[in-house]
PDB file of C-alpha atoms in Angstrom:
ATOM      1  CA  UNK S   3     109.536 114.100 178.220  1.00  0.00           C
ATOM      2  CA  UNK S   4     112.314 111.746 177.039  1.00  0.00           C
ATOM      3  CA  UNK S   5     112.097 110.625 173.433  1.00  0.00           C
ATOM      4  CA  UNK S   6     111.044 107.063 172.643  1.00  0.00           C
ATOM      5  CA  UNK S   7     113.611 104.891 170.861  1.00  0.00           C
ATOM      6  CA  UNK S   8     111.814 105.128 167.442  1.00  0.00           C
ATOM      7  CA  UNK S   9     111.627 108.933 167.731  1.00  0.00           C
ATOM      8  CA  UNK S  10     115.262 109.145 168.801  1.00  0.00           C
ATOM      9  CA  UNK S  11     116.316 107.027 165.829  1.00  0.00           C
ATOM     10  CA  UNK S  12     114.237 109.240 163.507  1.00  0.00           C
ATOM     11  CA  UNK S  13     115.982 112.388 164.719  1.00  0.00           C
ATOM     12  CA  UNK S  14     119.439 110.789 164.489  1.00  0.00           C
ATOM     13  CA  UNK S  15     118.892 109.397 161.009  1.00  0.00           C
ATOM     14  CA  UNK S  16     117.109 112.476 159.671  1.00  0.00           C
ATOM     15  CA  UNK S  17     119.929 114.696 160.947  1.00  0.00           C
ATOM     16  CA  UNK S  18     122.210 112.864 158.501  1.00  0.00           C
ATOM     17  CA  UNK S  19     120.104 113.898 155.500  1.00  0.00           C
ATOM     18  CA  UNK S  20     121.339 116.617 153.203  1.00  0.00           C
ATOM     19  CA  UNK S  21     119.823 118.537 150.346  1.00  0.00           C
ATOM     20  CA  UNK S  22     121.268 117.067 147.142  1.00  0.00           C
ATOM     21  CA  UNK S  23     119.140 118.827 144.558  1.00  0.00           C
ATOM     22  CA  UNK S  24     116.659 121.669 144.094  1.00  0.00           C
ATOM     23  CA  UNK S  25     114.181 121.699 141.209  1.00  0.00           C
ATOM     24  CA  UNK S  26     111.411 124.024 140.079  1.00  0.00           C
ATOM     25  CA  UNK S  27     109.242 124.327 136.964  1.00  0.00           C
ATOM     26  CA  UNK S  28     107.516 127.373 135.519  1.00  0.00           C
ATOM     27  CA  UNK S  29     104.277 125.520 134.787  1.00  0.00           C
ATOM     28  CA  UNK S  30     102.721 122.070 134.538  1.00  0.00           C
ATOM     29  CA  UNK S  31     104.481 119.769 132.031  1.00  0.00           C
ATOM     30  CA  UNK S  32     107.449 122.178 131.778  1.00  0.00           C
ATOM     31  CA  UNK S  33     110.848 120.535 132.428  1.00  0.00           C
ATOM     32  CA  UNK S  34     112.147 120.730 135.986  1.00  0.00           C
ATOM     33  CA  UNK S  35     115.039 123.181 136.229  1.00  0.00           C
ATOM     34  CA  UNK S  36     117.938 122.504 138.603  1.00  0.00           C
ATOM     35  CA  UNK S  37     118.981 125.245 141.033  1.00  0.00           C
ATOM     36  CA  UNK S  38     121.847 125.521 143.497  1.00  0.00           C
ATOM     37  CA  UNK S  39     119.790 127.783 145.735  1.00  0.00           C
ATOM     38  CA  UNK S  40     116.118 128.697 146.052  1.00  0.00           C
ATOM     39  CA  UNK S  41     114.032 131.081 148.102  1.00  0.00           C
ATOM     40  CA  UNK S  42     111.179 129.622 150.100  1.00  0.00           C
ATOM     41  CA  UNK S  43     108.226 131.914 150.770  1.00  0.00           C
ATOM     42  CA  UNK S  44     106.315 131.157 153.965  1.00  0.00           C
ATOM     43  CA  UNK S  45     102.747 130.058 153.266  1.00  0.00           C
ATOM     44  CA  UNK S  46     103.232 130.487 149.516  1.00  0.00           C
ATOM     45  CA  UNK S  47     105.776 128.158 147.937  1.00  0.00           C
ATOM     46  CA  UNK S  48     109.153 128.242 146.219  1.00  0.00           C
ATOM     47  CA  UNK S  49     109.859 131.449 144.360  1.00  0.00           C
ATOM     48  CA  UNK S  50     109.473 130.823 140.628  1.00  0.00           C
ATOM     49  CA  UNK S  51     107.838 127.418 140.975  1.00  0.00           C
ATOM     50  CA  UNK S  52     104.482 126.552 139.394  1.00  0.00           C
ATOM     51  CA  UNK S  53     102.864 125.814 142.763  1.00  0.00           C
ATOM     52  CA  UNK S  54     103.843 129.107 144.381  1.00  0.00           C
ATOM     53  CA  UNK S  55     100.715 131.142 145.175  1.00  0.00           C
ATOM     54  CA  UNK S  56     102.115 133.957 142.981  1.00  0.00           C
ATOM     55  CA  UNK S  57     101.876 131.705 139.921  1.00  0.00           C
ATOM     56  CA  UNK S  58      99.468 128.776 140.430  1.00  0.00           C
ATOM     57  CA  UNK S  59     100.318 127.348 137.032  1.00  0.00           C
ATOM     58  CA  UNK S  60     100.907 123.767 138.182  1.00  0.00           C
ATOM     59  CA  UNK S  61      98.947 120.764 136.972  1.00  0.00           C
ATOM     60  CA  UNK S  62      97.174 120.590 140.337  1.00  0.00           C
ATOM     61  CA  UNK S  63      96.907 124.330 141.073  1.00  0.00           C
ATOM     62  CA  UNK S  64      93.127 124.490 140.607  1.00  0.00           C
ATOM     63  CA  UNK S  65      91.037 125.954 143.417  1.00  0.00           C
ATOM     64  CA  UNK S  66      89.462 122.576 144.148  1.00  0.00           C
ATOM     65  CA  UNK S  67      92.914 120.988 144.611  1.00  0.00           C
ATOM     66  CA  UNK S  68      94.340 123.483 147.079  1.00  0.00           C
ATOM     67  CA  UNK S  69      96.079 122.276 150.229  1.00  0.00           C
ATOM     68  CA  UNK S  70      99.065 123.626 152.225  1.00  0.00           C
ATOM     69  CA  UNK S  71     101.262 120.688 151.235  1.00  0.00           C
ATOM     70  CA  UNK S  72     101.317 121.897 147.628  1.00  0.00           C
ATOM     71  CA  UNK S  73     103.862 124.539 148.608  1.00  0.00           C
ATOM     72  CA  UNK S  74     106.887 122.225 148.534  1.00  0.00           C
ATOM     73  CA  UNK S  75     107.708 118.554 147.950  1.00  0.00           C
ATOM     74  CA  UNK S  76     110.697 116.492 149.167  1.00  0.00           C
ATOM     75  CA  UNK S  77     111.921 113.104 147.971  1.00  0.00           C
ATOM     76  CA  UNK S  78     114.670 110.695 149.034  1.00  0.00           C
ATOM     77  CA  UNK S  79     117.172 109.818 146.315  1.00  0.00           C
ATOM     78  CA  UNK S  80     118.253 106.786 148.347  1.00  0.00           C
ATOM     79  CA  UNK S  81     114.673 105.483 148.552  1.00  0.00           C
ATOM     80  CA  UNK S  82     113.960 105.907 144.831  1.00  0.00           C
ATOM     81  CA  UNK S  83     117.228 104.287 143.752  1.00  0.00           C
ATOM     82  CA  UNK S  84     116.760 101.382 146.163  1.00  0.00           C
ATOM     83  CA  UNK S  85     113.155 100.774 145.078  1.00  0.00           C
ATOM     84  CA  UNK S  86     113.968 100.918 141.367  1.00  0.00           C
ATOM     85  CA  UNK S  87     116.676  98.340 141.887  1.00  0.00           C
ATOM     86  CA  UNK S  88     114.390  96.141 144.007  1.00  0.00           C
ATOM     87  CA  UNK S  89     111.604  96.053 141.386  1.00  0.00           C
ATOM     88  CA  UNK S  90     113.962  95.750 138.420  1.00  0.00           C
ATOM     89  CA  UNK S  91     113.033  99.152 137.010  1.00  0.00           C
ATOM     90  CA  UNK S  92     115.363 100.927 134.605  1.00  0.00           C
ATOM     91  CA  UNK S  93     116.923 103.920 136.422  1.00  0.00           C
ATOM     92  CA  UNK S  94     115.050 107.184 135.986  1.00  0.00           C
ATOM     93  CA  UNK S  95     116.508 110.678 136.566  1.00  0.00           C
ATOM     94  CA  UNK S  96     115.059 111.711 139.898  1.00  0.00           C
ATOM     95  CA  UNK S  97     114.205 115.173 138.549  1.00  0.00           C
ATOM     96  CA  UNK S  98     111.711 113.449 136.226  1.00  0.00           C
ATOM     97  CA  UNK S  99     109.585 112.555 139.272  1.00  0.00           C
ATOM     98  CA  UNK S 100     108.940 116.328 139.541  1.00  0.00           C
ATOM     99  CA  UNK S 101     109.629 116.919 143.243  1.00  0.00           C
ATOM    100  CA  UNK S 102     111.261 120.118 144.487  1.00  0.00           C
ATOM    101  CA  UNK S 103     113.888 119.037 147.010  1.00  0.00           C
ATOM    102  CA  UNK S 104     115.953 115.871 146.631  1.00  0.00           C
ATOM    103  CA  UNK S 105     117.434 114.521 149.864  1.00  0.00           C
ATOM    104  CA  UNK S 106     120.395 112.199 150.260  1.00  0.00           C
ATOM    105  CA  UNK S 107     121.056 110.077 153.333  1.00  0.00           C
ATOM    106  CA  UNK S 108     117.506 109.182 154.365  1.00  0.00           C
ATOM    107  CA  UNK S 109     115.406 106.055 153.795  1.00  0.00           C
ATOM    108  CA  UNK S 110     111.785 105.900 152.648  1.00  0.00           C
ATOM    109  CA  UNK S 111     110.767 104.857 156.184  1.00  0.00           C
ATOM    110  CA  UNK S 112     112.460 107.828 157.796  1.00  0.00           C
ATOM    111  CA  UNK S 113     111.137 110.260 155.199  1.00  0.00           C
ATOM    112  CA  UNK S 114     107.590 108.943 155.718  1.00  0.00           C
ATOM    113  CA  UNK S 115     108.084 109.177 159.496  1.00  0.00           C
ATOM    114  CA  UNK S 116     108.522 112.945 159.058  1.00  0.00           C
ATOM    115  CA  UNK S 117     104.783 113.262 158.375  1.00  0.00           C
ATOM    116  CA  UNK S 118     103.226 115.274 161.193  1.00  0.00           C
ATOM    117  CA  UNK S 119     106.581 116.817 162.150  1.00  0.00           C
ATOM    118  CA  UNK S 120     108.271 120.141 161.521  1.00  0.00           C
ATOM    119  CA  UNK S 121     111.518 119.843 159.584  1.00  0.00           C
ATOM    120  CA  UNK S 122     114.356 122.357 159.349  1.00  0.00           C
ATOM    121  CA  UNK S 123     115.948 122.981 155.954  1.00  0.00           C
ATOM    122  CA  UNK S 124     119.351 124.591 156.307  1.00  0.00           C
ATOM    123  CA  UNK S 125     119.889 127.401 158.817  1.00  0.00           C
ATOM    124  CA  UNK S 126     116.852 129.500 157.883  1.00  0.00           C
ATOM    125  CA  UNK S 127     113.834 127.497 156.757  1.00  0.00           C
ATOM    126  CA  UNK S 128     111.267 125.253 158.385  1.00  0.00           C
ATOM    127  CA  UNK S 129     108.407 123.216 156.910  1.00  0.00           C
ATOM    128  CA  UNK S 130     105.600 121.017 158.209  1.00  0.00           C
ATOM    129  CA  UNK S 131     105.194 117.637 156.505  1.00  0.00           C
ATOM    130  CA  UNK S 132     101.527 116.895 155.773  1.00  0.00           C
ATOM    131  CA  UNK S 133     101.358 113.692 153.724  1.00  0.00           C
ATOM    132  CA  UNK S 134     102.860 111.269 151.242  1.00  0.00           C
ATOM    133  CA  UNK S 135     103.178 112.657 147.724  1.00  0.00           C
ATOM    134  CA  UNK S 136     102.023 109.508 145.939  1.00  0.00           C
ATOM    135  CA  UNK S 137     102.632 109.149 142.177  1.00  0.00           C
ATOM    136  CA  UNK S 138      99.875 109.780 139.644  1.00  0.00           C
ATOM    137  CA  UNK S 139      98.948 108.671 136.120  1.00  0.00           C
ATOM    138  CA  UNK S 140     100.139 112.034 134.824  1.00  0.00           C
ATOM    139  CA  UNK S 141     103.652 111.418 136.164  1.00  0.00           C
ATOM    140  CA  UNK S 142     103.644 107.853 134.861  1.00  0.00           C
ATOM    141  CA  UNK S 143     102.494 109.074 131.449  1.00  0.00           C
ATOM    142  CA  UNK S 144     105.113 111.805 131.204  1.00  0.00           C
ATOM    143  CA  UNK S 145     107.878 109.340 131.993  1.00  0.00           C
ATOM    144  CA  UNK S 146     106.446 106.698 129.666  1.00  0.00           C
ATOM    145  CA  UNK S 147     107.053 104.079 132.337  1.00  0.00           C
ATOM    146  CA  UNK S 148     104.183 101.620 132.509  1.00  0.00           C
ATOM    147  CA  UNK S 149     103.590 100.553 136.112  1.00  0.00           C
ATOM    148  CA  UNK S 150     105.542 103.441 137.648  1.00  0.00           C
ATOM    149  CA  UNK S 151     102.685 104.311 140.020  1.00  0.00           C
ATOM    150  CA  UNK S 152     102.511 100.867 141.597  1.00  0.00           C
ATOM    151  CA  UNK S 153     106.256 100.251 141.633  1.00  0.00           C
ATOM    152  CA  UNK S 154     107.229 103.552 143.242  1.00  0.00           C
ATOM    153  CA  UNK S 155     104.074 104.220 145.275  1.00  0.00           C
ATOM    154  CA  UNK S 156     105.764 104.660 148.660  1.00  0.00           C
ATOM    155  CA  UNK S 157     108.970 106.410 147.591  1.00  0.00           C
ATOM    156  CA  UNK S 158     107.894 109.471 145.600  1.00  0.00           C
ATOM    157  CA  UNK S 159     108.175 111.868 148.492  1.00  0.00           C
ATOM    158  CA  UNK S 160     106.162 114.009 150.871  1.00  0.00           C
ATOM    159  CA  UNK S 161     104.125 117.226 150.669  1.00  0.00           C
ATOM    160  CA  UNK S 162     105.105 120.132 152.882  1.00  0.00           C
ATOM    161  CA  UNK S 163     103.857 123.518 154.050  1.00  0.00           C
ATOM    162  CA  UNK S 164     106.465 126.266 154.349  1.00  0.00           C
ATOM    163  CA  UNK S 165     106.366 127.722 157.875  1.00  0.00           C
ATOM    164  CA  UNK S 166     109.516 129.838 157.850  1.00  0.00           C
ATOM    165  CA  UNK S 167     110.889 131.143 154.586  1.00  0.00           C
ATOM    166  CA  UNK S 168     114.408 131.977 153.535  1.00  0.00           C
ATOM    167  CA  UNK S 169     117.115 130.582 151.322  1.00  0.00           C
ATOM    168  CA  UNK S 170     118.004 126.911 150.931  1.00  0.00           C
ATOM    169  CA  UNK S 171     121.075 125.596 149.140  1.00  0.00           C
ATOM    170  CA  UNK S 172     122.386 122.293 147.872  1.00  0.00           C
ATOM    171  CA  UNK S 173     124.336 120.726 150.722  1.00  0.00           C
ATOM    172  CA  UNK S 174     122.106 122.072 153.503  1.00  0.00           C
ATOM    173  CA  UNK S 175     121.343 119.753 156.403  1.00  0.00           C
ATOM    174  CA  UNK S 176     117.734 118.555 156.690  1.00  0.00           C
ATOM    175  CA  UNK S 177     116.532 117.466 160.138  1.00  0.00           C
ATOM    176  CA  UNK S 178     113.366 116.831 162.136  1.00  0.00           C
ATOM    177  CA  UNK S 179     112.640 119.472 164.784  1.00  0.00           C
ATOM    178  CA  UNK S 180     112.669 117.741 168.175  1.00  0.00           C
ATOM    179  CA  UNK S 181     109.303 117.722 169.953  1.00  0.00           C
ATOM    180  CA  UNK S 182     107.401 118.982 166.890  1.00  0.00           C
ATOM    181  CA  UNK S 183     105.173 115.952 166.286  1.00  0.00           C
ATOM    182  CA  UNK S 184     101.597 117.272 165.932  1.00  0.00           C
ATOM    183  CA  UNK S 185      99.540 114.866 163.798  1.00  0.00           C
ATOM    184  CA  UNK S 186      96.403 116.940 164.420  1.00  0.00           C
ATOM    185  CA  UNK S 187      97.896 119.630 162.157  1.00  0.00           C
ATOM    186  CA  UNK S 188      97.987 117.328 159.131  1.00  0.00           C
ATOM    187  CA  UNK S 189      95.876 118.646 156.231  1.00  0.00           C
ATOM    188  CA  UNK S 190      95.552 116.346 153.232  1.00  0.00           C
ATOM    189  CA  UNK S 191      93.128 118.575 151.354  1.00  0.00           C
ATOM    190  CA  UNK S 192      90.102 116.393 152.201  1.00  0.00           C
ATOM    191  CA  UNK S 193      91.415 113.527 150.118  1.00  0.00           C
ATOM    192  CA  UNK S 194      89.620 110.201 150.657  1.00  0.00           C
ATOM    193  CA  UNK S 195      91.548 107.420 152.379  1.00  0.00           C
ATOM    194  CA  UNK S 196      91.612 105.513 149.074  1.00  0.00           C
ATOM    195  CA  UNK S 197      93.827 108.237 147.583  1.00  0.00           C
ATOM    196  CA  UNK S 198      96.765 106.852 149.581  1.00  0.00           C
ATOM    197  CA  UNK S 199      96.185 103.206 148.648  1.00  0.00           C
ATOM    198  CA  UNK S 200      97.884 101.763 145.540  1.00  0.00           C
ATOM    199  CA  UNK S 201      95.218 101.306 142.807  1.00  0.00           C
ATOM    200  CA  UNK S 202      95.700  97.530 142.660  1.00  0.00           C
ATOM    201  CA  UNK S 203      95.005  97.197 146.377  1.00  0.00           C
ATOM    202  CA  UNK S 204      91.809  99.260 146.533  1.00  0.00           C
ATOM    203  CA  UNK S 205      88.495  97.611 147.295  1.00  0.00           C
ATOM    204  CA  UNK S 206      85.592  97.926 144.856  1.00  0.00           C
ATOM    205  CA  UNK S 207      84.131 100.729 146.966  1.00  0.00           C
ATOM    206  CA  UNK S 208      87.487 102.526 147.112  1.00  0.00           C
ATOM    207  CA  UNK S 209      87.832 102.217 143.354  1.00  0.00           C
ATOM    208  CA  UNK S 210      84.369 103.697 142.991  1.00  0.00           C
ATOM    209  CA  UNK S 211      85.273 106.546 145.344  1.00  0.00           C
ATOM    210  CA  UNK S 212      88.332 107.353 143.220  1.00  0.00           C
ATOM    211  CA  UNK S 213      86.581 107.160 139.838  1.00  0.00           C
ATOM    212  CA  UNK S 214      86.115 110.539 138.168  1.00  0.00           C
ATOM    213  CA  UNK S 215      82.517 110.656 136.947  1.00  0.00           C
ATOM    214  CA  UNK S 216      80.861 113.245 134.735  1.00  0.00           C
ATOM    215  CA  UNK S 217      78.898 114.473 137.764  1.00  0.00           C
ATOM    216  CA  UNK S 218      82.068 115.011 139.790  1.00  0.00           C
ATOM    217  CA  UNK S 219      83.748 116.664 136.823  1.00  0.00           C
ATOM    218  CA  UNK S 220      80.848 119.102 136.363  1.00  0.00           C
ATOM    219  CA  UNK S 221      81.195 120.237 139.982  1.00  0.00           C
ATOM    220  CA  UNK S 222      84.943 120.778 139.610  1.00  0.00           C
ATOM    221  CA  UNK S 223      84.510 122.756 136.374  1.00  0.00           C
ATOM    222  CA  UNK S 224      81.903 124.895 138.142  1.00  0.00           C
ATOM    223  CA  UNK S 225      84.405 125.647 140.916  1.00  0.00           C
ATOM    224  CA  UNK S 226      87.372 126.503 138.671  1.00  0.00           C
ATOM    225  CA  UNK S 227      86.987 125.971 134.934  1.00  0.00           C
ATOM    226  CA  UNK S 228      90.429 127.371 134.088  1.00  0.00           C
ATOM    227  CA  UNK S 229      92.105 125.160 136.684  1.00  0.00           C
ATOM    228  CA  UNK S 230      90.204 122.096 135.449  1.00  0.00           C
ATOM    229  CA  UNK S 231      91.234 122.883 131.867  1.00  0.00           C
ATOM    230  CA  UNK S 232      94.890 123.239 132.894  1.00  0.00           C
ATOM    231  CA  UNK S 233      94.691 119.897 134.718  1.00  0.00           C
ATOM    232  CA  UNK S 234      93.213 118.119 131.715  1.00  0.00           C
ATOM    233  CA  UNK S 235      95.732 119.731 129.343  1.00  0.00           C
ATOM    234  CA  UNK S 236      98.630 118.429 131.439  1.00  0.00           C
ATOM    235  CA  UNK S 237      97.170 114.926 131.466  1.00  0.00           C
ATOM    236  CA  UNK S 238      96.610 115.039 127.712  1.00  0.00           C
ATOM    237  CA  UNK S 239     100.264 116.075 127.227  1.00  0.00           C
ATOM    238  CA  UNK S 240     101.196 112.920 129.156  1.00  0.00           C
ATOM    239  CA  UNK S 241      98.953 110.777 126.946  1.00  0.00           C
ATOM    240  CA  UNK S 242      96.271 110.134 129.590  1.00  0.00           C
ATOM    241  CA  UNK S 243      93.005 111.693 130.735  1.00  0.00           C
ATOM    242  CA  UNK S 244      91.828 113.051 134.068  1.00  0.00           C
ATOM    243  CA  UNK S 245      88.201 113.851 133.216  1.00  0.00           C
ATOM    244  CA  UNK S 246      85.816 111.670 131.174  1.00  0.00           C
ATOM    245  CA  UNK S 247      85.667 112.780 127.543  1.00  0.00           C
ATOM    246  CA  UNK S 248      81.898 113.315 127.778  1.00  0.00           C
ATOM    247  CA  UNK S 249      82.425 115.693 130.722  1.00  0.00           C
ATOM    248  CA  UNK S 250      84.765 117.859 128.638  1.00  0.00           C
ATOM    249  CA  UNK S 251      82.280 117.816 125.747  1.00  0.00           C
ATOM    250  CA  UNK S 252      79.400 118.793 128.051  1.00  0.00           C
ATOM    251  CA  UNK S 253      81.423 121.666 129.495  1.00  0.00           C
ATOM    252  CA  UNK S 254      82.385 122.920 126.022  1.00  0.00           C
ATOM    253  CA  UNK S 255      78.768 122.811 124.896  1.00  0.00           C
ATOM    254  CA  UNK S 256      77.619 124.672 127.984  1.00  0.00           C
ATOM    255  CA  UNK S 257      80.307 127.297 127.526  1.00  0.00           C
ATOM    256  CA  UNK S 258      79.382 127.722 123.862  1.00  0.00           C
ATOM    257  CA  UNK S 259      75.691 128.062 124.772  1.00  0.00           C
ATOM    258  CA  UNK S 260      76.502 130.628 127.448  1.00  0.00           C
ATOM    259  CA  UNK S 261      78.659 132.621 125.022  1.00  0.00           C
ATOM    260  CA  UNK S 262      75.876 132.548 122.420  1.00  0.00           C
ATOM    261  CA  UNK S 263      73.383 133.773 125.019  1.00  0.00           C
ATOM    262  CA  UNK S 264      75.593 136.684 126.025  1.00  0.00           C
ATOM    263  CA  UNK S 265      76.139 137.614 122.373  1.00  0.00           C
ATOM    264  CA  UNK S 266      72.389 137.528 121.784  1.00  0.00           C
ATOM    265  CA  UNK S 267      71.771 139.736 124.826  1.00  0.00           C
ATOM    266  CA  UNK S 268      74.496 142.146 123.734  1.00  0.00           C
ATOM    267  CA  UNK S 269      72.969 142.336 120.261  1.00  0.00           C
ATOM    268  CA  UNK S 270      69.508 142.930 121.724  1.00  0.00           C
ATOM    269  CA  UNK S 271      70.827 145.736 123.935  1.00  0.00           C
ATOM    270  CA  UNK S 272      72.613 147.302 120.944  1.00  0.00           C
ATOM    271  CA  UNK S 273      69.429 147.180 118.824  1.00  0.00           C
ATOM    272  CA  UNK S 274      67.392 148.690 121.654  1.00  0.00           C
ATOM    273  CA  UNK S 275      69.943 151.483 122.092  1.00  0.00           C
ATOM    274  CA  UNK S 276      69.918 152.266 118.376  1.00  0.00           C
ATOM    275  CA  UNK S 277      66.101 152.316 118.335  1.00  0.00           C
ATOM    276  CA  UNK S 278      66.004 154.749 121.226  1.00  0.00           C
ATOM    277  CA  UNK S 279      68.639 156.914 119.577  1.00  0.00           C
ATOM    278  CA  UNK S 280      66.632 157.140 116.342  1.00  0.00           C
ATOM    279  CA  UNK S 281      63.440 158.039 118.241  1.00  0.00           C
ATOM    280  CA  UNK S 282      65.249 160.776 120.151  1.00  0.00           C
ATOM    281  CA  UNK S 283      66.440 162.271 116.849  1.00  0.00           C
ATOM    282  CA  UNK S 284      62.934 162.432 115.308  1.00  0.00           C
TER     283      UNK S 284
END
C-alpha cells in the first residue's frame, strides 16, 4: 500500500541521518570510549560493551532488568544540542549521556517516530527500535547536572534490539526500513506506563508505582543479588541511591545470617566426621 505523508516524510528525513559517533563502555560508570567502527552481534549487543550478553556488566544488566532494547542505544546529536539551547543548559559532551550510537541529521521527533520500526545501520546491520531511552537519576548524578532528567527527557535516545549483526562505522547512513512498522513487536521489559512520564508530571498513583520500596527491593535482590548490588554501586558512584538504605541493610543482614548458618552446618559436619573417624579407629 502507498505510504501516508507522515510515513513518507519519516523515511525521507531518516534517510538523511548518518552515524556521527560510536561509544562503548566496559562496565557501568566506566567512561564511554569512542570507536570509529564497532561490531554488532545479533541478539546480543555491541562487542565489548557492558550491555552485550557476553559481559552483562552494565548498571542495568541485572536479570530483573533484561529487555531486548538493552542491546544498543541511539541518540540524535541535533536533538540534544537543540534542547540544551532551548532550556538554557550548558552544553554537555554527548558521550556523557552514555548512548552507543550518535546520529547526525535527525530531529527528536523523527528519532522517536522510529519506535516500532526496523532501522538499517550502514550496509550490513539492522535493528528494531523498542522504546524511548529516557534519562535516569544515575545519569543526572554522574553528569552533576541538576534537572538534567526533566530538561532532556525526550531527547536522550531510543533502545534497540540488534536483528542483523555486522560492522558499523562512523559516517554510515541510518534509515528506516520501508514497510517495517510493527508496533506489536515492541517490548519495553514490562515497564509501567509511568516510567515514560517525566517525574514532575506523574500523578500521585504513578509516583507511588515508581517508588522503590523495601518490599520491591527484597524481591529484586532475591532474583539477582549480584545484579542488584552492581546497580546500587553505580548509583552510589553517581551520588544517588536506587534502593532504600534499609533494604540494603536488610539484605546484608540476611546474607550474613545465611553465611553464619552455612559455617555452623559445615562445622557440625566436620565434627561429626571426626567423631566417626575416631570411633572407627578404636
